[in-house]
mmCIF file of C-alpha atoms (C1' of nucleotides) in Angstrom:
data_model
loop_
_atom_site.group_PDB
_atom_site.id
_atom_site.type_symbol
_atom_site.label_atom_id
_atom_site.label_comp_id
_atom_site.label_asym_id
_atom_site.label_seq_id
_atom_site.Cartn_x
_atom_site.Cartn_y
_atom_site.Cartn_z
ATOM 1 C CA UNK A 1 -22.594 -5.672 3.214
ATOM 2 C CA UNK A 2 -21.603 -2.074 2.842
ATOM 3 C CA UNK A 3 -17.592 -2.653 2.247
ATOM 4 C CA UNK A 4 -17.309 -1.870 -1.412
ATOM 5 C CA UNK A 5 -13.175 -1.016 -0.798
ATOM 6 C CA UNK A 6 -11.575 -3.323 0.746
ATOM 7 C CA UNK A 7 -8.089 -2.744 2.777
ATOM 8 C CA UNK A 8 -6.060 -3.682 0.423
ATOM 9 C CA UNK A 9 -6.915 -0.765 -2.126
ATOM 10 C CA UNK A 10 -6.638 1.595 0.404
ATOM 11 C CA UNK A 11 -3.467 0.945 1.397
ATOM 12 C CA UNK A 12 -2.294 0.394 -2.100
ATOM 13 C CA UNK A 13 -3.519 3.992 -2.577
ATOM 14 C CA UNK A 14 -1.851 5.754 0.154
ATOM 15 C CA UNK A 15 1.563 3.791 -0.423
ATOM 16 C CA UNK A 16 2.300 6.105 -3.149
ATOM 17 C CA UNK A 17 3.783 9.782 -2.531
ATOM 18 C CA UNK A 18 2.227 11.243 -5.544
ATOM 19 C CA UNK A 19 -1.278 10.141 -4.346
ATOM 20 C CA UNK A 20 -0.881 10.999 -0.770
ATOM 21 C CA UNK A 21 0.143 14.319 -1.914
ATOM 22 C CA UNK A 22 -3.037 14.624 -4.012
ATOM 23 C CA UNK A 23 -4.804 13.671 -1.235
ATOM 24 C CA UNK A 24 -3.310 16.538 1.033
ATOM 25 C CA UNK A 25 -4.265 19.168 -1.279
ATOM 26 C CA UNK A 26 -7.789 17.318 -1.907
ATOM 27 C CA UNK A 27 -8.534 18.279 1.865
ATOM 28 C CA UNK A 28 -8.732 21.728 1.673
ATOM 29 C CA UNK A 29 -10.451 22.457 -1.315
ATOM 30 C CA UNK A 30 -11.665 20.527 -4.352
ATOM 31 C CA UNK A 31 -9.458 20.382 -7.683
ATOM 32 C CA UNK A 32 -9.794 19.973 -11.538
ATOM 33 C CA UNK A 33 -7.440 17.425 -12.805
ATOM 34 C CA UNK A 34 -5.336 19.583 -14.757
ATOM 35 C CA UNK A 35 -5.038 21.623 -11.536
ATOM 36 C CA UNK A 36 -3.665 18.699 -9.531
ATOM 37 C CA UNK A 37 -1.456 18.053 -12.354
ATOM 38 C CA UNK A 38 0.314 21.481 -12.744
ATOM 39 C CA UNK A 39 1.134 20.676 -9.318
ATOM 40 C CA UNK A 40 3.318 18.215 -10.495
ATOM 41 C CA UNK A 41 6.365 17.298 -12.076
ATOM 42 C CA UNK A 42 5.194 14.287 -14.166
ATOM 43 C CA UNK A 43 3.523 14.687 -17.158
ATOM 44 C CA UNK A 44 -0.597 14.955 -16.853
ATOM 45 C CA UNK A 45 -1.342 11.414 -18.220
ATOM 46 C CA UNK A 46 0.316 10.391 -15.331
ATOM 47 C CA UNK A 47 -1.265 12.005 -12.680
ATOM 48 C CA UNK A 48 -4.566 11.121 -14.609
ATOM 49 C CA UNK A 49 -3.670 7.582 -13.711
ATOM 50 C CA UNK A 50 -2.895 8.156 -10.331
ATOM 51 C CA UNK A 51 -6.624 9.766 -9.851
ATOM 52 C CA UNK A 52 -7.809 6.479 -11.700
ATOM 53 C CA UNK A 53 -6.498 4.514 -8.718
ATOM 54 C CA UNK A 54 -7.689 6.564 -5.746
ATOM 55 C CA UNK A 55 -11.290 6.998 -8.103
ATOM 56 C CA UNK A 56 -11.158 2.607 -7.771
ATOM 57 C CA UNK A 57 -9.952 3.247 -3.867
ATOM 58 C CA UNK A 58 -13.037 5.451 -3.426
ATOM 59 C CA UNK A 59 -11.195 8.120 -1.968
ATOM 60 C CA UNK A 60 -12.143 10.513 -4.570
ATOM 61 C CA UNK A 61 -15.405 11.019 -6.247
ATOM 62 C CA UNK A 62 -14.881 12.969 -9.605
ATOM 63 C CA UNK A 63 -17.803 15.445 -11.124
ATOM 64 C CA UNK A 64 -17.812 16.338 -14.674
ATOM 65 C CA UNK A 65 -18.645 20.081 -14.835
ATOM 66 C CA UNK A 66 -18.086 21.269 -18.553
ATOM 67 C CA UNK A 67 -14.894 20.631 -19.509
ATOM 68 C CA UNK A 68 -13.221 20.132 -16.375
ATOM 69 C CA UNK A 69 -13.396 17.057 -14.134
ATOM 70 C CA UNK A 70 -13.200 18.209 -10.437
ATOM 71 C CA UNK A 71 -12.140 15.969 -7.881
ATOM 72 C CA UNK A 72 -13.194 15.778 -4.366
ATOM 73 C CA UNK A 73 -11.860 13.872 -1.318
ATOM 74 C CA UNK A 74 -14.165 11.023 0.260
ATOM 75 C CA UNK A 75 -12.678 9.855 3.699
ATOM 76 C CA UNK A 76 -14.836 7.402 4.360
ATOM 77 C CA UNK A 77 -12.019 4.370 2.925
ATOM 78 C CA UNK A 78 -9.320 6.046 5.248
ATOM 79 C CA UNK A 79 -11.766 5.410 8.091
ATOM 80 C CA UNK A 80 -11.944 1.307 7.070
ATOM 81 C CA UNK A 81 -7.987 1.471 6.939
ATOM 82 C CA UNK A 82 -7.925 3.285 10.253
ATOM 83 C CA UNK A 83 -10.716 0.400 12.001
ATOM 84 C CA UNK A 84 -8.303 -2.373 10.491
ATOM 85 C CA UNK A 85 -5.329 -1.461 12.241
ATOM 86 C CA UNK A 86 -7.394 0.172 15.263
ATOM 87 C CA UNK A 87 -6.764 -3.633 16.985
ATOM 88 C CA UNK A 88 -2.794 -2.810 16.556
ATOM 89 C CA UNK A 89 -2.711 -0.005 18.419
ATOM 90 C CA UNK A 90 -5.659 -0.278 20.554
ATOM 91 C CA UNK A 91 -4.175 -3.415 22.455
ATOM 92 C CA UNK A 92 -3.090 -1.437 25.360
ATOM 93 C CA UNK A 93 -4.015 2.011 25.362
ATOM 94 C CA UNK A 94 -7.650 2.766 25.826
ATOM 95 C CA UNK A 95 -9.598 1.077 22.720
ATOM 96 C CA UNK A 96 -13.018 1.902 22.812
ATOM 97 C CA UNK A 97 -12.792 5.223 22.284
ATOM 98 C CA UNK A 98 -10.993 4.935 18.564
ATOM 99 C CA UNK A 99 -14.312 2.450 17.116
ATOM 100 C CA UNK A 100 -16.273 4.930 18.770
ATOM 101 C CA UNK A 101 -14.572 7.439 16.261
ATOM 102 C CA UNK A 102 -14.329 5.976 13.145
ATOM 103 C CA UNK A 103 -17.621 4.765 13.908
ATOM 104 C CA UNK A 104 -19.048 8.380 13.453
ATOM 105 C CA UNK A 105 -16.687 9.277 10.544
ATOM 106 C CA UNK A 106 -18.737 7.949 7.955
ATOM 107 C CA UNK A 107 -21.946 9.838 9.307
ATOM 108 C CA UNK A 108 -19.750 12.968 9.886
ATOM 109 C CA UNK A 109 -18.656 12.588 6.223
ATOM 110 C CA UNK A 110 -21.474 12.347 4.944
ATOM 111 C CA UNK A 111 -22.940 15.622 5.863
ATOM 112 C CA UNK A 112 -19.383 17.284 5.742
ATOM 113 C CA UNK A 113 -20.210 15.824 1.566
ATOM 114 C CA UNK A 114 -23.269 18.768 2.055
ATOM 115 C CA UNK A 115 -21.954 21.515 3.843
ATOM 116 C CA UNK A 116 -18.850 21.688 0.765
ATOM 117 C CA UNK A 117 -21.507 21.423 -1.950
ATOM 118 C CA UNK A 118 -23.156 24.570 -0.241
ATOM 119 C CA UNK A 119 -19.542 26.217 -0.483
ATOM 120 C CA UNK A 120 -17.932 26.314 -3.749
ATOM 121 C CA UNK A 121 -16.811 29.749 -2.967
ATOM 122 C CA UNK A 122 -13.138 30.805 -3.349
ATOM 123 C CA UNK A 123 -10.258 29.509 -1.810
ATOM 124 C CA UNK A 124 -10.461 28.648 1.501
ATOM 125 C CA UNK A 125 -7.346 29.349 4.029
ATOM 126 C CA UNK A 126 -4.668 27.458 1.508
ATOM 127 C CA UNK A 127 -3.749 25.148 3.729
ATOM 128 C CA UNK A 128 -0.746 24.422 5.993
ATOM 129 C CA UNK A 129 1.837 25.120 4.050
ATOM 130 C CA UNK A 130 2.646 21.554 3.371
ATOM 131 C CA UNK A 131 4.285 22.073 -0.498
ATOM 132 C CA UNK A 132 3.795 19.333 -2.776
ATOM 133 C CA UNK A 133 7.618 18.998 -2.779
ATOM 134 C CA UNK A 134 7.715 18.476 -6.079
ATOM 135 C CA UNK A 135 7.082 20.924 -8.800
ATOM 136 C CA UNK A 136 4.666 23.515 -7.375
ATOM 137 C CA UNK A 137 5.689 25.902 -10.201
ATOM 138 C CA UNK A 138 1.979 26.734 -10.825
ATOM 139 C CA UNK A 139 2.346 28.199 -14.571
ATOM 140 C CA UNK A 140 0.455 30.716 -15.706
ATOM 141 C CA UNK A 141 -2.493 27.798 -15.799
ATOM 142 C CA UNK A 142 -5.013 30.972 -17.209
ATOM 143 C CA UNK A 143 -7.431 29.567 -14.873
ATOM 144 C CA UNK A 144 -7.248 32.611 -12.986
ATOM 145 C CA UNK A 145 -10.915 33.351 -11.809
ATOM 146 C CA UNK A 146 -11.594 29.412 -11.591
ATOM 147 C CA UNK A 147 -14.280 27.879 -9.117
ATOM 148 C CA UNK A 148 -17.008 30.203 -9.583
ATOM 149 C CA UNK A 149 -17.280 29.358 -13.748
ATOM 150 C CA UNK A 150 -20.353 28.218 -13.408
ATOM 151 C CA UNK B 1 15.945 12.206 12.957
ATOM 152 C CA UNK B 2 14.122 9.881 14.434
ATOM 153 C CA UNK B 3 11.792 8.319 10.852
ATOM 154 C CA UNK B 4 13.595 5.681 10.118
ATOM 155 C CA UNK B 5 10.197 3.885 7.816
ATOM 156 C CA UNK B 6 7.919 5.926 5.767
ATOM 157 C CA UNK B 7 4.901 5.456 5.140
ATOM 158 C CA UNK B 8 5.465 4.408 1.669
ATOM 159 C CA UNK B 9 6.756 1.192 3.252
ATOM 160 C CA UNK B 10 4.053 0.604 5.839
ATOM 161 C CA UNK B 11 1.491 1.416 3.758
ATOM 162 C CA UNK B 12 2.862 -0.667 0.976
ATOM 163 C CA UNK B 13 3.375 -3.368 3.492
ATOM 164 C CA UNK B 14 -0.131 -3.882 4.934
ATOM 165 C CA UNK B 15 -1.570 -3.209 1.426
ATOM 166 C CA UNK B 16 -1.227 -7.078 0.667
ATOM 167 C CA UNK B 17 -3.520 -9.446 2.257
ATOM 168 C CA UNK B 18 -1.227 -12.263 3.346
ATOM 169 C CA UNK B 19 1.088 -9.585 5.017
ATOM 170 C CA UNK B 20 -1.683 -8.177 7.061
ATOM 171 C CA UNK B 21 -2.505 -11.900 8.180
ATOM 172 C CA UNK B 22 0.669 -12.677 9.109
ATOM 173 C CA UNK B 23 0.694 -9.437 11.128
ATOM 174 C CA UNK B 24 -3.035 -10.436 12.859
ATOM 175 C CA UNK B 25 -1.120 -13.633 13.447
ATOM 176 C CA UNK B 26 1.919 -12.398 15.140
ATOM 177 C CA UNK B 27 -0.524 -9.626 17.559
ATOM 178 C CA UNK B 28 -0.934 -12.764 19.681
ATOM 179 C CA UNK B 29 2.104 -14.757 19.542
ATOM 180 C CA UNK B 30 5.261 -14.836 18.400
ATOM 181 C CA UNK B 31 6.122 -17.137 15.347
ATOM 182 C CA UNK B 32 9.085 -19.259 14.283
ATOM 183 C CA UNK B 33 8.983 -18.435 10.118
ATOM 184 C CA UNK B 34 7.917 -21.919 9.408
ATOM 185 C CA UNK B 35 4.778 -22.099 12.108
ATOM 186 C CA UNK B 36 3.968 -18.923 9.957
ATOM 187 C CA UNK B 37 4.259 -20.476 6.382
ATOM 188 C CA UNK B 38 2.555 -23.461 7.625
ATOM 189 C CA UNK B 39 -0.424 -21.415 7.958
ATOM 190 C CA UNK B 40 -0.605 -20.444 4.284
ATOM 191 C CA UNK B 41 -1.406 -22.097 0.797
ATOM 192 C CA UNK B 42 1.409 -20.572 -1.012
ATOM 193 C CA UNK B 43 4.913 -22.326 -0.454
ATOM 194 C CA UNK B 44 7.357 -21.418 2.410
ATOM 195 C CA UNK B 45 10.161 -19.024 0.137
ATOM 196 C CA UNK B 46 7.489 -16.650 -0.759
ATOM 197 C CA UNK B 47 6.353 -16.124 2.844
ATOM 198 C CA UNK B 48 10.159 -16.011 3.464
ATOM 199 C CA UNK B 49 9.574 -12.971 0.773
ATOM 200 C CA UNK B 50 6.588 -11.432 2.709
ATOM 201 C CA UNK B 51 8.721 -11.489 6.008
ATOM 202 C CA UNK B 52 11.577 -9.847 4.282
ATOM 203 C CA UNK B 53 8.905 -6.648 3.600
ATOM 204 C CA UNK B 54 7.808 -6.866 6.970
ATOM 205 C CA UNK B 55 11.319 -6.607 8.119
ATOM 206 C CA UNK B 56 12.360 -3.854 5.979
ATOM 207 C CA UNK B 57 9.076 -1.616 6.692
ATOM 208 C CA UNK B 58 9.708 -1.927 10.822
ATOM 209 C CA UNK B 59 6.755 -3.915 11.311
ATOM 210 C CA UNK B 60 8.038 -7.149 12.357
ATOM 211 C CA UNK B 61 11.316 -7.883 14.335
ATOM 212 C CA UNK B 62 13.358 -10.991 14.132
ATOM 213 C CA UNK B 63 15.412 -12.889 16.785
ATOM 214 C CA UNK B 64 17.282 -16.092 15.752
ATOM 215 C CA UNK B 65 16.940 -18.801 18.316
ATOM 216 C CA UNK B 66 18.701 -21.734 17.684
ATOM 217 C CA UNK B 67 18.262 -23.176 14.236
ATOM 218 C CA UNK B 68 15.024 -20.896 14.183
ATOM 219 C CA UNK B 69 14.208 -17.274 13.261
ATOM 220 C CA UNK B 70 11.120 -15.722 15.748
ATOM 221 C CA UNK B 71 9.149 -13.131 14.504
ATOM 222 C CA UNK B 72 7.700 -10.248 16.943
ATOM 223 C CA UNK B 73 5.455 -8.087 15.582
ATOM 224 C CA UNK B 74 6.268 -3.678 16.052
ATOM 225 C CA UNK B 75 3.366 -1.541 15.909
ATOM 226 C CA UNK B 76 5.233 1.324 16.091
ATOM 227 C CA UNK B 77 5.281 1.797 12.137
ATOM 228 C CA UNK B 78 1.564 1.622 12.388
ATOM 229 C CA UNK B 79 1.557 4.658 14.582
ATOM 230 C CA UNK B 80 3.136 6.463 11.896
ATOM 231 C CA UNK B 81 0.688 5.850 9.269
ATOM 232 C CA UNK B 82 -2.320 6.245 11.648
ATOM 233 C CA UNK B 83 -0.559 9.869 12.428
ATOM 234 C CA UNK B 84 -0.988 10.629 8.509
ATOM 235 C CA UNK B 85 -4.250 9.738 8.190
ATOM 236 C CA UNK B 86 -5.617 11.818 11.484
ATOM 237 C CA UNK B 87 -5.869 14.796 9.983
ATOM 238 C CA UNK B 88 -7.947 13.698 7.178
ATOM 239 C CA UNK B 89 -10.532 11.454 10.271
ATOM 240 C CA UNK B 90 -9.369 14.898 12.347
ATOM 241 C CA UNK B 91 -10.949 17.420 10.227
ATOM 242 C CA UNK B 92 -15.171 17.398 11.351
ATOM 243 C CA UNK B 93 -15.048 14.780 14.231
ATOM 244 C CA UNK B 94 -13.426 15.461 17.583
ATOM 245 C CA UNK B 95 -9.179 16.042 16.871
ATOM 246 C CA UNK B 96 -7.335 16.377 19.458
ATOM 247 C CA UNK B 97 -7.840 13.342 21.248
ATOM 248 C CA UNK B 98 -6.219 10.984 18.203
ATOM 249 C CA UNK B 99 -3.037 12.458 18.785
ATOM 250 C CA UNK B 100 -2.539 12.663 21.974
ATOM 251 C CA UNK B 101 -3.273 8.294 21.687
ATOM 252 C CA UNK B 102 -0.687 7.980 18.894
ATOM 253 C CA UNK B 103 1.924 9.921 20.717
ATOM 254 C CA UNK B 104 1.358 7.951 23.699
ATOM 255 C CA UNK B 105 1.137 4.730 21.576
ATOM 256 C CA UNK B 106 5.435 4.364 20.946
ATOM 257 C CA UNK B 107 5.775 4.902 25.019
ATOM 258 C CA UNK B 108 3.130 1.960 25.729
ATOM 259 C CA UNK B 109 4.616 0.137 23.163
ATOM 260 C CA UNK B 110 8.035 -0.354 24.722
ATOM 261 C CA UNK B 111 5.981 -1.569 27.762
ATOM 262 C CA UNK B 112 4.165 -4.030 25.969
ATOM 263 C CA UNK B 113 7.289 -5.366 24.372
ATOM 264 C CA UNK B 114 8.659 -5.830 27.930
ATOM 265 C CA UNK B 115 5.060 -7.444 29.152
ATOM 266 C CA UNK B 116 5.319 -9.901 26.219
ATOM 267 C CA UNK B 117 8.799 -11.419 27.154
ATOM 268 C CA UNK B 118 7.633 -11.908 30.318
ATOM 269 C CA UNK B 119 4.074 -13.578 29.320
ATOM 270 C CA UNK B 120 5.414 -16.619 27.238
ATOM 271 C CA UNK B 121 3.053 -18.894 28.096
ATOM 272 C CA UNK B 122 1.315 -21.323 25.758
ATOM 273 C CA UNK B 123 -1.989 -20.097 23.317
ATOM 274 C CA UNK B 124 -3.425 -16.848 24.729
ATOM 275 C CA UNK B 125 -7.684 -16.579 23.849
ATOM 276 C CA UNK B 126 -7.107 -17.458 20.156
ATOM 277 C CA UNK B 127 -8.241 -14.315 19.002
ATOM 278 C CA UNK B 128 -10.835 -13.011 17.198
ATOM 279 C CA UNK B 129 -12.148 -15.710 14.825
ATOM 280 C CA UNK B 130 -10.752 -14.043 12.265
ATOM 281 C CA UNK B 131 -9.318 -17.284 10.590
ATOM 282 C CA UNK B 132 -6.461 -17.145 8.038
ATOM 283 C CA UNK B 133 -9.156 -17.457 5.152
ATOM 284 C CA UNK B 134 -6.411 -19.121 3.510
ATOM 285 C CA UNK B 135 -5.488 -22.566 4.532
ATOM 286 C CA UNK B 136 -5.334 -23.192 7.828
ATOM 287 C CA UNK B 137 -4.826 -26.535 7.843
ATOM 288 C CA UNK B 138 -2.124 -26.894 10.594
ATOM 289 C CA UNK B 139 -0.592 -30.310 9.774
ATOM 290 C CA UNK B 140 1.524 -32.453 12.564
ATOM 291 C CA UNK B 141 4.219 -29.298 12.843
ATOM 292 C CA UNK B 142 5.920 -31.828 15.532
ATOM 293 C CA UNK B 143 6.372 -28.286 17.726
ATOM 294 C CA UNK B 144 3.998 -29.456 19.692
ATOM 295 C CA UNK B 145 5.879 -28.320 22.749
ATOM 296 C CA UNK B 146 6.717 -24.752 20.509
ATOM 297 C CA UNK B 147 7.632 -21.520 22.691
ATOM 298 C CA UNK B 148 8.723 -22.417 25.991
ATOM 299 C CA UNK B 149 11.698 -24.308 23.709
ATOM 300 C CA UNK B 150 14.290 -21.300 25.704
ATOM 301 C "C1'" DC C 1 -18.084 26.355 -37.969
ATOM 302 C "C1'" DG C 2 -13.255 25.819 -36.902
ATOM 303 C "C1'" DA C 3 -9.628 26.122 -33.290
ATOM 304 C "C1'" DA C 4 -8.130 25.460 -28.771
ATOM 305 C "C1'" DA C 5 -8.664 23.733 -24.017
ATOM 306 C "C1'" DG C 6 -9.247 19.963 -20.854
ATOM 307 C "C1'" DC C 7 -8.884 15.081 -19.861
ATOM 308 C "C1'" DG C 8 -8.986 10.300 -20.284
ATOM 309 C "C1'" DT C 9 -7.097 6.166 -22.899
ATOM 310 C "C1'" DA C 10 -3.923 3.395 -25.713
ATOM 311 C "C1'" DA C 11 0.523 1.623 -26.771
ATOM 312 C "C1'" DC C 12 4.970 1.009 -25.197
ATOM 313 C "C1'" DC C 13 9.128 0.533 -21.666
ATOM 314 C "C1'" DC C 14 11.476 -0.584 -17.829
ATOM 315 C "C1'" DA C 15 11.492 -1.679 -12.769
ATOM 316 C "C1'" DT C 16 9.160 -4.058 -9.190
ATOM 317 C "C1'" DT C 17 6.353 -7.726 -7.234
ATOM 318 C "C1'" DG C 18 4.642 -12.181 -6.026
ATOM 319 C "C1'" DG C 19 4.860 -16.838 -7.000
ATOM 320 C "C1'" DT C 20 7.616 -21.211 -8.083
ATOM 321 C "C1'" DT C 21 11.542 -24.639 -7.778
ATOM 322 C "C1'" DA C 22 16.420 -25.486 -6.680
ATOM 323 C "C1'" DC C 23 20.028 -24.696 -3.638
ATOM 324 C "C1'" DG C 24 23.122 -23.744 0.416
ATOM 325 C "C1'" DG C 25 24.358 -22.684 5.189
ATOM 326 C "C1'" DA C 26 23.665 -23.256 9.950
ATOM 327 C "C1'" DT C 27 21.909 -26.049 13.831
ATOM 328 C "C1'" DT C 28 20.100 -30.035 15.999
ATOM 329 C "C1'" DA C 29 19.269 -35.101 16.226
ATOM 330 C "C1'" DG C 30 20.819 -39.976 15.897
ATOM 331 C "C1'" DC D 1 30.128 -38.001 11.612
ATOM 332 C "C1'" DT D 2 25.967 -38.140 8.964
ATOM 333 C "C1'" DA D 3 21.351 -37.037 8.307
ATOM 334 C "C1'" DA D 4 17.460 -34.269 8.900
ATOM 335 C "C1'" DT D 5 15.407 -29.595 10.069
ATOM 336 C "C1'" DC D 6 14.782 -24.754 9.539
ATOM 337 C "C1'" DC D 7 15.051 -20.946 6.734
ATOM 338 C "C1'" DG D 8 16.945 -17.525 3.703
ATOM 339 C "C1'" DT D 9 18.606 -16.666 -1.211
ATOM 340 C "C1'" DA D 10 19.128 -17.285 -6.201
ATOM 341 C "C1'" DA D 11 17.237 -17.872 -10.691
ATOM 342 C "C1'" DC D 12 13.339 -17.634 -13.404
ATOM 343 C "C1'" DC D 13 8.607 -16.154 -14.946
ATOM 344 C "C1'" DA D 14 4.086 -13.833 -15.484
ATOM 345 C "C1'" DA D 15 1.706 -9.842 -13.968
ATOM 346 C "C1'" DT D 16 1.601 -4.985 -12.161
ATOM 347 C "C1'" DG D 17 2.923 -0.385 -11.761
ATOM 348 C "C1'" DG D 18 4.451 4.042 -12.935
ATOM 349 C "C1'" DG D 19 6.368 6.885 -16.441
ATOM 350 C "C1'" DT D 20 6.321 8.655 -21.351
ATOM 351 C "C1'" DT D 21 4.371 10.122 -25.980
ATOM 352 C "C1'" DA D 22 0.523 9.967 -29.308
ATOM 353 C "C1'" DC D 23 -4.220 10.199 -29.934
ATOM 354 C "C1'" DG D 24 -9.337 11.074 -29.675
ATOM 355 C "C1'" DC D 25 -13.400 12.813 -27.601
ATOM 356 C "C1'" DT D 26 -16.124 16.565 -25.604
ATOM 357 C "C1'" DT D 27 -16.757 21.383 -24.492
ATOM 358 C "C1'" DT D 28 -15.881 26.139 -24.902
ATOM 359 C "C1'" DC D 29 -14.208 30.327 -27.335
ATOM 360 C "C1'" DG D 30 -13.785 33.499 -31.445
#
DNA sequence: CGAAAGCGTAACCCATTGGTTACGGATTAG
DNA sequence: CTAATCCGTAACCAATGGGTTACGCTTTCG
């Protein structure tokens, strides 16, 4: 019980560069989907697609607010990827600690789910400097003061 | 320097199900590529086909012995992935810690390739129970003697 | 109310994937 | 030498995947 995703969705998910890249900016702050496209150089039906796939993965939840859909990371599924190949690596180094881990994640991520919802303030440190490689033009998107719209 | 698979390909790789059995499969022993396809419903080319990913993501190497080809299984590439996805299991939970495993994991894997050679022996515990889920059926392979062939 | 913004979906294309059967090359057995 | 084994490759096919453009629905703005 309990494993909606399986492994193989997961790792379907993450073997894409477009969709890891998503995923990346995903971690520091949640994203409307137009915002995650402009951040691209494919066209915006495109990307919409890709966020289908990591929506079926379950490593985004989306939230309609108005308009706008916003997307939010869920690690929980990269935890289930990490326990399946925990056995791979964990052969000879230590192993116990790793379950131990990803044993907590999904607790952890669950209340990390409340302390962002109690956030929605303006953008946090912008990351690591990890560009998405691709595009990153950012247009004049007129989105300006966005975030705090409602 | 140094990346010689992406992730694209691991991920890709392990992101179908037979694949990822044939890898549980080959954490125990190594496999001649028809004790491998015996051990599946779908006919002996296409597993020839999954091998050939395996190959070309770094996950598996190959040694021809005789008029058979041995599969070994390199966790290395694993490493790689699990090193993307820490920072995403890194962010709330402890962090540190995971990398300081992966790094160490490509060290201890050289060692356990060398502990491997030199543990050839027949049918270590079996594993986990984790059964193919496929076929299993293991007809008369006539390798009875298998492994110790050298 | 109309016009524009924001986003998903549909229809279509081409490249890739996973499966099948048929074949060929190398090695071992008789 | 001839036959059988082991295993990869080629040719073919149905299904998937990722990209594009065209469209339609809902929500906001003027």
């Amino acid at each position: 019980m309990g494993y909606a995703f399986g492994v193989d969705e997961v790792a379907g998910a993450i073997a894409d560069p477009v969709r890891r890249e998503i995923l990346a900016m995903l971690r520091e702050r949640r994203m409307s989907a137009g915002q995650i496209a402009d951040r691209f150089a494919i066209s915006r039906p495109a990307v919409s697609r890709h966020l289908r796939v990591l929506r079926a993965s379950g490593l985004v939840h989306d939230e309609l607010t108005g308009r706008r859909r916003f997307y939010r990371l869920d690690p929980a599924p990269l935890a289930r990827l990490a326990e399946w190949l925990t056995p791979f690596v964990a052969d000879h180094p230590a192993s116990a600690a790793w379950s131990r881990r990803f044993d907590a994640l999904e607790t952890e991520v669950y209340r990390t789910r409340r302390d962002r919802r109690r956030t929605p303030a303006g953008e946090p440190p912008a990351g690591t400097g990890r560009g998405p490689a691709t595009k990153s033009v950012r247009p004049s998107t007129k989105d300006g003061g966005e975030e705090r719209s409602a």
